[in-house]
Coordinates of C-alpha atoms in Angstrom, one line a residue:
X1 CA 61.0 -49.4 105.1
X2 CA 61.4 -49.5 101.4
X3 CA 60.4 -46.0 99.6
X4 CA 58.2 -46.1 96.4
X5 CA 60.0 -45.8 93.0
X6 CA 60.2 -42.3 92.0
X7 CA 58.9 -43.2 88.6
X8 CA 56.1 -45.1 89.9
X9 CA 55.1 -42.0 92.2
X10 CA 54.8 -39.8 89.0
X11 CA 51.9 -42.0 87.6
X12 CA 50.2 -43.2 90.8
X13 CA 46.6 -42.2 91.3
X14 CA 43.6 -43.2 93.5
X15 CA 41.6 -46.1 92.2
X16 CA 38.5 -44.6 93.3
X17 CA 38.4 -41.1 92.1
X18 CA 41.4 -41.3 89.8
X19 CA 43.1 -38.4 91.4
X20 CA 46.5 -37.5 92.7
X21 CA 47.8 -38.8 96.0
X22 CA 50.1 -37.4 98.6
X23 CA 53.1 -39.7 99.7
X24 CA 54.0 -40.1 103.4
X25 CA 57.3 -42.1 103.2
X26 CA 57.8 -42.0 107.0
X27 CA 54.3 -43.3 107.6
X28 CA 54.4 -45.8 104.6
X29 CA 51.1 -44.4 103.1
X30 CA 49.4 -42.6 100.2
X31 CA 46.8 -40.2 101.0
X32 CA 43.9 -39.0 99.0
X33 CA 42.7 -35.8 100.9
X34 CA 39.6 -35.2 98.7
X35 CA 38.3 -38.6 99.8
X36 CA 40.1 -38.9 103.0
X37 CA 41.3 -42.2 102.0
X38 CA 44.9 -43.7 103.1
X39 CA 46.4 -46.5 101.1
X40 CA 49.2 -48.6 102.7
X41 CA 52.6 -49.1 101.3
X42 CA 54.1 -52.3 102.1
X43 CA 57.9 -53.0 101.4
X44 CA 57.8 -50.1 98.8
X45 CA 54.6 -51.5 97.1
X46 CA 51.6 -49.4 97.1
X47 CA 48.3 -51.4 98.0
X48 CA 46.0 -49.8 95.9
X49 CA 42.8 -51.6 96.5
X50 CA 39.8 -49.7 97.5
X51 CA 38.6 -52.3 99.9
X52 CA 42.0 -52.1 101.9
X53 CA 42.0 -48.4 101.9
X54 CA 41.4 -46.7 105.4
X55 CA 38.9 -43.8 105.5
X56 CA 40.3 -41.3 108.0
X57 CA 38.4 -39.2 110.4
X58 CA 38.5 -35.5 110.3
X59 CA 41.1 -35.2 113.0
X60 CA 43.5 -37.2 111.1
X61 CA 42.7 -35.8 107.9
X62 CA 43.6 -32.4 109.2
X63 CA 46.8 -33.9 110.6
X64 CA 47.7 -35.4 107.4
X65 CA 47.0 -32.0 105.2
X66 CA 48.9 -30.0 107.9
X67 CA 51.8 -32.3 107.6
X68 CA 51.7 -32.3 103.9
X69 CA 51.8 -28.4 103.8
X70 CA 54.6 -28.2 106.6
X71 CA 56.8 -30.6 104.7
X72 CA 55.9 -29.2 101.2
X73 CA 54.9 -32.6 99.9
X74 CA 53.7 -32.5 96.4
X75 CA 50.8 -34.7 94.8
X76 CA 51.6 -37.6 92.8
X77 CA 50.9 -35.9 89.4

């Protein structure tokens, strides 16, 4: 597991709504809570393709939002 470069994280945005993302390093994922879209991170490289994103269900959305809050994870910008 390779983390995303910190400088890259500062500018990453969702390709669909251009909004900020939440980075879950331990899950190798970037998450857009507004659209409930999850983007995979492969070997430290974010896969920011809308067609490859996963739309999560409400239960998974609530889990990710709660985890971000609990861990005090900040949006990318």
